[in-house]
Amino acid sequence: MKQNITSSKKSILKSIGPGFLLAGAAIGVSHLVQATRAGADYGFILIWVLIVACISKYPFLEFGPRFAAGTGNHLITGYKKLGKFPYWIYIWITIGSMFIIQAAVTIVTAGLAERLFNFGWSPFLWSGIILIACIALLLIGKYPGLDKSMKVIVTLLTLATLVAVIMAFGAGTVNDAVTTESPSLWTTASLGFIIAFMGWMPIPLDASVWHSIWTKEKAVQNKQKISVKGAFVDFNVGYLSAAFIGLLFFLLGVLVMFGSGTSFSSNSVEFSSQLVELYGKTLGEWSKPLISVAAFVTMLSTVLTVTDAYPRVISELKNPEKDKPEDKKEKWKIYRNSIFIIPVLSLSILYFLSGSFTILVDFAAGLSFLSAPFLAWFNYKLVTGKQMPKKHRPGKNYRVFSLICFGLLVVFNFVYLYITFLG
């Protein structure tokens, strides 16, 4: 009996990995830019938005690794078997958002790199260097390199950010944050920001597909099928870490920036400098290196995982259900080509829009938010349908919870469309 329990624990531990990749992809623009801006501009009043966003996306992101562990296939295979509409909707969502998302996460990282190293290089140059470094790591280290790197990065990031928040509470700014009056949430600008904030907090629903692909790849690396229980534990480790760190960055925004009277620059380098300087004024000069490193590592982890995720998706779109050796060779070839093509096109976007990165971020977040109900429904249909073995389907209470979350996503989507076109 003890041997079986020990074996089960070992199996679950071997499943851990894709969840860290999810956390690495999540902990980026949504946290550093959107969560910090939410806390800095509105104070504690927007904490409910962060909580609702994390809860409403939870089941549909969890369905990704659940489907992969339960069926041995990733979600793209499921979409194709579900019908042409889900399959092609996902393709158009991916093509319509991947270059902008890649550009958005890269330009923020570039600004932080210049703030940290102060070489006097432009955001465009930094973006190119960062992307080249990520591509090299992914092509040389492949999945195991990405897996190991992300475990270290997410662990260090969590510790560094937690220390910064504890010091912020110790600086005695809580009372000021509570007593300072928050701006109205019912203006067009405020509602637009709230929806954009929810769009990427803690991560867009596209990531459920990435997670399912990483889960399948992890099984290949382990040379054994990942259990649904192991995939569930792995998901919770990653998702709860991402949600927790999102809360930490939100609190940093509230405690350090709210009520300071400083408005954020639309230039990525200036934004990064403002961020670090404001922390330094409140926490002390000693905190600047800590914040600079934590922020840079945050964004680097996102760029690394996004640079890997989209080429993996593209490589699976043509024949997602085929896994013969010759099919894998073709997919690897597509992956290698895509890992260069997507960053090059993203750099082209950055060349023209690098001076307005906050607009770029909000636009990309809006796209992600609009696609959320579609992907949520597709994922729900997959894990409750014939493709999924009955024993691995969600229970009645979980299905009800999922439908409530789906309803919230639809309602917020209509609100977003109303604000955008009629507000």
Short mmCIF file of C-alpha atoms in Angstrom, two decimals:
data_model
loop_
_atom_site.label_atom_id
_atom_site.label_comp_id
_atom_site.label_asym_id
_atom_site.label_seq_id
_atom_site.Cartn_x
_atom_site.Cartn_y
_atom_site.Cartn_z
CA MET A 1 0.00 0.00 0.00
CA LYS A 2 2.77 2.42 1.02
CA GLN A 3 4.64 1.53 -2.16
CA ASN A 4 1.59 2.46 -4.27
CA ILE A 5 1.23 5.81 -2.45
CA THR A 6 4.93 6.55 -2.92
CA SER A 7 4.70 5.60 -6.59
CA SER A 8 1.66 7.87 -7.01
CA LYS A 9 3.50 10.80 -5.39
CA LYS A 10 6.51 10.27 -7.64
CA SER A 11 4.23 10.19 -10.68
CA ILE A 12 2.61 13.48 -9.66
CA LEU A 13 5.99 15.11 -9.02
CA LYS A 14 7.18 13.99 -12.47
CA SER A 15 4.10 15.70 -13.92
CA ILE A 16 5.16 19.08 -12.51
CA GLY A 17 6.55 21.36 -15.19
CA PRO A 18 3.90 22.60 -17.64
CA GLY A 19 2.30 24.51 -14.77
CA PHE A 20 5.51 26.48 -14.29
CA LEU A 21 5.49 27.27 -18.01
CA LEU A 22 1.92 28.53 -17.62
CA ALA A 23 3.02 30.69 -14.69
CA GLY A 24 6.00 31.97 -16.66
CA ALA A 25 3.72 32.94 -19.54
CA ALA A 26 1.15 34.48 -17.19
CA ILE A 27 3.48 36.50 -15.00
CA GLY A 28 4.28 39.28 -17.41
CA VAL A 29 2.44 42.25 -18.89
CA SER A 30 -0.76 41.32 -17.05
CA HIS A 31 1.10 41.54 -13.74
CA LEU A 32 3.86 44.09 -14.17
CA VAL A 33 1.93 46.58 -16.30
CA GLN A 34 -1.80 45.90 -15.92
CA ALA A 35 -1.92 44.82 -12.25
CA THR A 36 0.50 47.54 -11.18
CA ARG A 37 -1.43 50.18 -13.13
CA ALA A 38 -4.70 48.94 -11.59
CA GLY A 39 -3.32 49.33 -8.07
CA ALA A 40 -1.52 52.59 -8.82
CA ASP A 41 -4.48 54.32 -10.50
CA TYR A 42 -7.43 52.95 -8.52
CA GLY A 43 -6.13 51.62 -5.20
CA PHE A 44 -7.72 48.70 -3.36
CA ILE A 45 -11.08 49.23 -5.09
CA LEU A 46 -10.08 47.09 -8.12
CA ILE A 47 -8.99 44.05 -6.16
CA TRP A 48 -12.39 42.47 -6.92
CA VAL A 49 -11.60 42.66 -10.65
CA LEU A 50 -8.41 40.69 -10.16
CA ILE A 51 -10.22 38.05 -8.10
CA VAL A 52 -13.16 37.70 -10.52
CA ALA A 53 -10.79 37.45 -13.51
CA CYS A 54 -8.76 34.67 -11.87
CA ILE A 55 -11.83 32.71 -10.76
CA SER A 56 -13.82 33.05 -14.00
CA LYS A 57 -10.96 31.74 -16.16
CA TYR A 58 -9.90 28.96 -13.81
CA PRO A 59 -12.04 26.05 -15.13
CA PHE A 60 -11.42 26.76 -18.82
CA LEU A 61 -7.67 26.96 -18.38
CA GLU A 62 -7.72 23.82 -16.23
CA PHE A 63 -9.59 21.97 -19.00
CA GLY A 64 -6.49 22.22 -21.21
CA PRO A 65 -4.17 19.94 -19.19
CA ARG A 66 -7.16 17.81 -18.09
CA PHE A 67 -8.02 17.08 -21.73
CA ALA A 68 -4.39 16.35 -22.62
CA ALA A 69 -3.93 13.96 -19.68
CA GLY A 70 -7.31 12.28 -20.16
CA THR A 71 -7.12 11.75 -23.93
CA GLY A 72 -3.41 11.94 -24.79
CA ASN A 73 -4.20 14.74 -27.26
CA HIS A 74 -3.87 18.50 -27.00
CA LEU A 75 -6.78 20.91 -27.46
CA ILE A 76 -6.05 21.66 -31.13
CA THR A 77 -6.76 18.00 -31.95
CA GLY A 78 -9.94 18.32 -29.92
CA TYR A 79 -11.04 21.48 -31.74
CA LYS A 80 -10.53 19.84 -35.13
CA LYS A 81 -12.61 16.81 -34.13
CA LEU A 82 -15.23 19.10 -32.61
CA GLY A 83 -15.86 20.69 -36.01
CA LYS A 84 -14.67 23.24 -38.54
CA PHE A 85 -16.08 26.22 -36.65
CA PRO A 86 -14.07 25.72 -33.39
CA TYR A 87 -10.96 24.76 -35.35
CA TRP A 88 -10.98 27.79 -37.66
CA ILE A 89 -12.09 30.22 -34.96
CA TYR A 90 -9.05 29.18 -32.94
CA ILE A 91 -6.77 29.60 -35.96
CA TRP A 92 -8.05 33.13 -36.62
CA ILE A 93 -7.79 34.07 -32.94
CA THR A 94 -4.19 32.85 -32.91
CA ILE A 95 -3.15 34.58 -36.13
CA GLY A 96 -4.93 37.78 -35.13
CA SER A 97 -3.26 38.08 -31.75
CA MET A 98 0.11 36.31 -31.73
CA PHE A 99 2.23 39.03 -33.38
CA ILE A 100 0.79 41.78 -31.18
CA ILE A 101 1.14 39.72 -27.99
CA GLN A 102 4.71 38.76 -28.88
CA ALA A 103 5.47 42.43 -29.60
CA ALA A 104 3.79 43.66 -26.40
CA VAL A 105 5.62 41.32 -24.02
CA THR A 106 8.94 41.91 -25.78
CA ILE A 107 8.83 45.72 -25.72
CA VAL A 108 8.08 45.79 -21.99
CA THR A 109 11.01 43.45 -21.38
CA ALA A 110 13.23 45.67 -23.54
CA GLY A 111 12.38 48.72 -21.44
CA LEU A 112 13.24 46.87 -18.24
CA ALA A 113 16.49 45.56 -19.72
CA GLU A 114 17.62 49.11 -20.51
CA ARG A 115 16.58 50.29 -17.04
CA LEU A 116 18.52 47.45 -15.44
CA PHE A 117 21.70 47.54 -17.55
CA ASN A 118 21.65 51.19 -18.71
CA PHE A 119 23.60 50.57 -21.95
CA GLY A 120 21.90 53.43 -23.79
CA TRP A 121 20.38 51.03 -26.33
CA SER A 122 16.98 51.60 -27.96
CA PRO A 123 13.96 49.44 -27.07
CA PHE A 124 14.02 48.05 -30.63
CA LEU A 125 17.64 46.90 -30.29
CA TRP A 126 16.97 45.39 -26.88
CA SER A 127 13.92 43.60 -28.30
CA GLY A 128 16.03 41.99 -31.00
CA ILE A 129 18.70 40.86 -28.53
CA ILE A 130 16.14 39.41 -26.12
CA LEU A 131 14.35 37.49 -28.86
CA ILE A 132 17.63 36.10 -30.24
CA ALA A 133 18.59 34.91 -26.74
CA CYS A 134 15.21 33.23 -26.24
CA ILE A 135 15.32 31.55 -29.66
CA ALA A 136 18.83 30.23 -28.97
CA LEU A 137 17.78 28.77 -25.60
CA LEU A 138 14.72 27.11 -27.10
CA LEU A 139 16.50 25.62 -30.10
CA ILE A 140 19.47 24.38 -28.04
CA GLY A 141 17.72 23.34 -24.83
CA LYS A 142 14.38 22.44 -26.48
CA TYR A 143 11.57 21.49 -24.05
CA PRO A 144 13.76 20.25 -21.16
CA GLY A 145 15.72 23.51 -21.19
CA LEU A 146 12.51 25.54 -21.09
CA ASP A 147 11.07 23.33 -18.36
CA LYS A 148 14.08 23.62 -16.04
CA SER A 149 14.62 27.35 -16.69
CA MET A 150 11.04 28.22 -15.80
CA LYS A 151 11.08 26.35 -12.48
CA VAL A 152 14.07 28.43 -11.36
CA ILE A 153 12.72 31.73 -12.75
CA VAL A 154 9.24 31.43 -11.23
CA THR A 155 10.62 30.39 -7.82
CA LEU A 156 13.10 33.30 -7.67
CA LEU A 157 10.48 35.74 -8.91
CA THR A 158 7.96 34.71 -6.26
CA LEU A 159 10.50 35.16 -3.46
CA ALA A 160 11.77 38.53 -4.75
CA THR A 161 8.27 39.95 -5.22
CA LEU A 162 7.06 38.68 -1.85
CA VAL A 163 10.00 40.40 -0.11
CA ALA A 164 9.18 43.66 -1.91
CA VAL A 165 5.51 43.52 -0.82
CA ILE A 166 6.42 42.76 2.80
CA MET A 167 8.76 45.76 2.79
CA ALA A 168 6.01 47.91 1.25
CA PHE A 169 3.65 47.01 4.10
CA GLY A 170 6.46 47.80 6.55
CA ALA A 171 6.90 51.25 5.02
CA GLY A 172 3.58 52.32 6.57
CA THR A 173 1.73 53.31 3.41
CA VAL A 174 -1.37 51.13 3.98
CA ASN A 175 -3.31 53.87 5.79
CA ASP A 176 -2.65 56.37 2.99
CA ALA A 177 -3.79 53.86 0.38
CA VAL A 178 -7.04 53.18 2.28
CA THR A 179 -7.90 56.83 2.95
CA THR A 180 -7.02 58.21 -0.51
CA GLU A 181 -10.15 58.62 -2.63
CA SER A 182 -10.32 56.37 -5.71
CA PRO A 183 -11.34 57.74 -9.13
CA SER A 184 -14.76 56.83 -10.57
CA LEU A 185 -15.08 53.38 -12.11
CA TRP A 186 -17.99 54.42 -14.32
CA THR A 187 -16.16 56.54 -16.85
CA THR A 188 -15.48 55.20 -20.34
CA ALA A 189 -11.72 55.22 -19.66
CA SER A 190 -12.08 53.35 -16.35
CA LEU A 191 -14.43 50.68 -17.70
CA GLY A 192 -12.21 50.21 -20.73
CA PHE A 193 -9.18 49.70 -18.52
CA ILE A 194 -11.03 47.25 -16.25
CA ILE A 195 -11.99 45.08 -19.22
CA ALA A 196 -8.44 45.22 -20.60
CA PHE A 197 -7.14 44.31 -17.12
CA MET A 198 -9.41 41.27 -17.02
CA GLY A 199 -8.39 40.30 -20.54
CA TRP A 200 -4.88 39.36 -19.46
CA MET A 201 -5.32 38.62 -15.76
CA PRO A 202 -3.76 36.27 -14.96
CA ILE A 203 -3.41 35.05 -18.57
CA PRO A 204 -5.53 34.88 -21.77
CA LEU A 205 -7.53 31.70 -22.36
CA ASP A 206 -5.32 30.96 -25.40
CA ALA A 207 -2.91 29.58 -22.82
CA SER A 208 -5.15 26.57 -22.22
CA VAL A 209 -4.04 25.33 -25.65
CA TRP A 210 -0.38 26.02 -24.84
CA HIS A 211 -0.71 24.17 -21.54
CA SER A 212 -2.28 21.15 -23.24
CA ILE A 213 0.61 21.03 -25.74
CA TRP A 214 3.21 21.35 -22.95
CA THR A 215 1.43 18.61 -20.96
CA LYS A 216 1.57 16.26 -23.94
CA GLU A 217 5.25 17.16 -24.48
CA LYS A 218 5.98 16.50 -20.80
CA ALA A 219 4.50 13.01 -21.18
CA VAL A 220 6.81 12.42 -24.15
CA GLN A 221 9.80 13.54 -22.08
CA ASN A 222 8.77 11.35 -19.14
CA LYS A 223 8.05 8.43 -21.53
CA GLN A 224 4.82 7.76 -19.68
CA LYS A 225 1.28 9.14 -19.71
CA ILE A 226 0.54 11.94 -17.25
CA SER A 227 -2.39 11.17 -14.95
CA VAL A 228 -5.32 13.57 -14.76
CA LYS A 229 -4.61 13.98 -11.04
CA GLY A 230 -0.97 14.83 -11.78
CA ALA A 231 -2.01 17.32 -14.46
CA PHE A 232 -4.49 18.90 -12.03
CA VAL A 233 -1.84 19.33 -9.34
CA ASP A 234 0.61 20.74 -11.88
CA PHE A 235 -2.00 23.21 -13.16
CA ASN A 236 -2.86 24.43 -9.68
CA VAL A 237 0.80 24.98 -8.83
CA GLY A 238 1.22 27.18 -11.89
CA TYR A 239 -2.14 28.95 -11.91
CA LEU A 240 -2.27 29.72 -8.20
CA SER A 241 1.32 30.99 -8.36
CA ALA A 242 0.37 33.30 -11.23
CA ALA A 243 -2.73 34.55 -9.39
CA PHE A 244 -0.78 35.08 -6.16
CA ILE A 245 2.02 37.01 -7.86
CA GLY A 246 -0.62 39.05 -9.69
CA LEU A 247 -2.01 40.01 -6.30
CA LEU A 248 1.49 40.93 -5.11
CA PHE A 249 2.09 43.29 -8.03
CA PHE A 250 -1.36 44.81 -7.52
CA LEU A 251 -0.53 45.43 -3.86
CA LEU A 252 2.81 46.99 -4.83
CA GLY A 253 0.94 49.35 -7.13
CA VAL A 254 -1.47 50.31 -4.35
CA LEU A 255 1.07 50.66 -1.55
CA VAL A 256 3.81 52.41 -3.50
CA MET A 257 2.13 54.36 -6.29
CA PHE A 258 -1.54 55.04 -5.48
CA GLY A 259 -2.01 58.73 -4.73
CA SER A 260 1.52 59.69 -5.80
CA GLY A 261 0.19 61.94 -8.56
CA THR A 262 2.56 60.42 -11.12
CA SER A 263 1.16 59.38 -14.50
CA PHE A 264 2.73 56.57 -16.48
CA SER A 265 4.68 57.25 -19.64
CA SER A 266 3.70 55.54 -22.92
CA ASN A 267 7.40 54.84 -23.57
CA SER A 268 8.58 51.44 -22.31
CA VAL A 269 11.96 52.63 -20.99
CA GLU A 270 10.47 55.64 -19.20
CA PHE A 271 7.68 53.48 -17.78
CA SER A 272 10.24 51.04 -16.37
CA SER A 273 12.25 53.88 -14.82
CA GLN A 274 9.13 55.38 -13.24
CA LEU A 275 8.20 52.00 -11.82
CA VAL A 276 11.58 51.40 -10.21
CA GLU A 277 12.00 55.02 -9.01
CA LEU A 278 8.66 55.05 -7.24
CA TYR A 279 9.53 51.83 -5.42
CA GLY A 280 12.88 53.33 -4.45
CA LYS A 281 11.31 56.48 -2.99
CA THR A 282 9.03 54.47 -0.73
CA LEU A 283 11.10 51.42 0.13
CA GLY A 284 14.57 52.95 -0.04
CA GLU A 285 17.39 53.01 -2.56
CA TRP A 286 18.37 49.47 -1.63
CA SER A 287 15.14 48.17 -3.21
CA LYS A 288 15.85 49.45 -6.73
CA PRO A 289 18.12 46.55 -7.78
CA LEU A 290 15.65 44.05 -6.29
CA ILE A 291 12.69 45.54 -8.11
CA SER A 292 14.65 45.93 -11.34
CA VAL A 293 15.75 42.29 -11.32
CA ALA A 294 12.31 40.98 -10.27
CA ALA A 295 10.56 42.99 -12.97
CA PHE A 296 13.05 42.01 -15.68
CA VAL A 297 12.91 38.31 -14.78
CA THR A 298 9.11 38.55 -14.77
CA MET A 299 9.00 39.75 -18.35
CA LEU A 300 11.86 37.57 -19.58
CA SER A 301 9.97 34.48 -18.44
CA THR A 302 6.95 35.64 -20.41
CA VAL A 303 8.90 36.32 -23.59
CA LEU A 304 10.59 32.93 -23.32
CA THR A 305 7.35 30.98 -22.95
CA VAL A 306 5.44 33.01 -25.58
CA THR A 307 8.34 32.61 -28.03
CA ASP A 308 8.01 28.85 -27.54
CA ALA A 309 4.21 28.63 -27.39
CA TYR A 310 3.20 30.19 -30.71
CA PRO A 311 5.62 28.15 -32.89
CA ARG A 312 4.38 25.00 -31.12
CA VAL A 313 0.81 25.97 -31.91
CA ILE A 314 1.62 26.74 -35.56
CA SER A 315 3.44 23.40 -35.93
CA GLU A 316 0.34 21.55 -34.72
CA LEU A 317 -2.32 23.33 -36.77
CA LYS A 318 -1.93 21.38 -40.02
CA ASN A 319 -2.04 17.80 -38.71
CA PRO A 320 -2.64 17.96 -34.95
CA GLU A 321 -3.73 14.33 -34.62
CA LYS A 322 -0.69 12.81 -36.37
CA ASP A 323 2.26 11.65 -34.23
CA LYS A 324 4.29 9.34 -36.45
CA PRO A 325 8.09 9.93 -36.62
CA GLU A 326 7.83 11.55 -40.07
CA ASP A 327 5.01 13.81 -38.78
CA LYS A 328 7.15 14.87 -35.80
CA LYS A 329 10.02 15.75 -38.14
CA GLU A 330 7.72 17.94 -40.21
CA LYS A 331 6.33 19.61 -37.07
CA TRP A 332 9.85 20.30 -35.80
CA LYS A 333 10.71 21.90 -39.14
CA ILE A 334 7.62 24.15 -38.94
CA TYR A 335 8.52 24.99 -35.33
CA ARG A 336 12.06 26.03 -36.31
CA ASN A 337 10.78 28.24 -39.13
CA SER A 338 8.02 29.78 -37.02
CA ILE A 339 10.35 30.57 -34.13
CA PHE A 340 12.13 33.02 -36.47
CA ILE A 341 9.20 34.28 -38.56
CA ILE A 342 6.91 35.29 -35.65
CA PRO A 343 9.57 37.36 -33.82
CA VAL A 344 10.66 39.06 -37.06
CA LEU A 345 7.10 40.17 -37.82
CA SER A 346 6.65 41.21 -34.18
CA LEU A 347 9.81 43.32 -34.42
CA SER A 348 8.29 45.02 -37.45
CA ILE A 349 5.32 46.05 -35.29
CA LEU A 350 7.69 47.31 -32.61
CA TYR A 351 9.64 49.37 -35.12
CA PHE A 352 6.56 51.49 -35.80
CA LEU A 353 4.80 51.38 -32.41
CA SER A 354 7.57 51.15 -29.77
CA GLY A 355 6.71 54.64 -28.48
CA SER A 356 3.14 53.68 -27.59
CA PHE A 357 3.54 50.40 -25.79
CA THR A 358 0.68 50.92 -23.29
CA ILE A 359 -1.74 51.34 -26.23
CA LEU A 360 -0.30 48.16 -27.75
CA VAL A 361 -0.79 46.31 -24.46
CA ASP A 362 -4.41 47.46 -24.06
CA PHE A 363 -5.22 46.54 -27.66
CA ALA A 364 -3.76 43.04 -27.30
CA ALA A 365 -5.58 42.58 -23.99
CA GLY A 366 -8.85 43.59 -25.67
CA LEU A 367 -8.36 40.98 -28.41
CA SER A 368 -7.71 38.30 -25.80
CA PHE A 369 -10.81 39.30 -23.86
CA LEU A 370 -13.07 39.14 -26.93
CA SER A 371 -11.89 35.61 -27.74
CA ALA A 372 -12.36 34.30 -24.17
CA PRO A 373 -16.04 33.17 -24.38
CA PHE A 374 -15.39 31.25 -27.62
CA LEU A 375 -12.42 29.33 -26.23
CA ALA A 376 -14.15 28.81 -22.89
CA TRP A 377 -17.14 27.18 -24.60
CA PHE A 378 -14.99 25.02 -26.88
CA ASN A 379 -12.98 23.76 -23.89
CA TYR A 380 -16.14 23.03 -21.92
CA LYS A 381 -17.63 21.04 -24.82
CA LEU A 382 -14.42 19.02 -25.16
CA VAL A 383 -14.09 17.93 -21.52
CA THR A 384 -17.80 17.12 -21.20
CA GLY A 385 -18.14 15.46 -24.63
CA LYS A 386 -17.47 12.08 -26.21
CA GLN A 387 -13.75 12.68 -26.79
CA MET A 388 -13.17 12.74 -23.03
CA PRO A 389 -13.37 9.43 -21.10
CA LYS A 390 -16.30 9.55 -18.66
CA LYS A 391 -14.13 9.01 -15.61
CA HIS A 392 -12.12 12.14 -16.38
CA ARG A 393 -15.04 14.47 -17.11
CA PRO A 394 -15.79 17.20 -14.55
CA GLY A 395 -18.47 16.45 -11.98
CA LYS A 396 -21.90 18.08 -11.82
CA ASN A 397 -20.94 20.83 -9.36
CA TYR A 398 -17.82 21.70 -11.33
CA ARG A 399 -19.86 21.87 -14.54
CA VAL A 400 -22.33 24.27 -12.91
CA PHE A 401 -19.43 26.39 -11.65
CA SER A 402 -17.94 26.38 -15.16
CA LEU A 403 -21.21 27.55 -16.73
CA ILE A 404 -21.49 30.38 -14.20
CA CYS A 405 -17.95 31.44 -15.10
CA PHE A 406 -18.85 31.24 -18.79
CA GLY A 407 -21.84 33.49 -18.17
CA LEU A 408 -19.58 36.05 -16.50
CA LEU A 409 -17.21 36.05 -19.48
CA VAL A 410 -20.10 36.61 -21.88
CA VAL A 411 -21.55 39.47 -19.80
CA PHE A 412 -18.18 41.21 -19.50
CA ASN A 413 -17.69 40.76 -23.24
CA PHE A 414 -20.93 42.59 -24.02
CA VAL A 415 -19.89 45.34 -21.62
CA TYR A 416 -16.57 45.65 -23.42
CA LEU A 417 -18.25 45.86 -26.83
CA TYR A 418 -20.72 48.45 -25.54
CA ILE A 419 -17.94 50.61 -24.11
CA THR A 420 -15.83 50.30 -27.26
CA PHE A 421 -18.50 51.04 -29.84
CA LEU A 422 -21.33 52.83 -28.05
CA GLY A 423 -19.75 54.30 -24.94
#
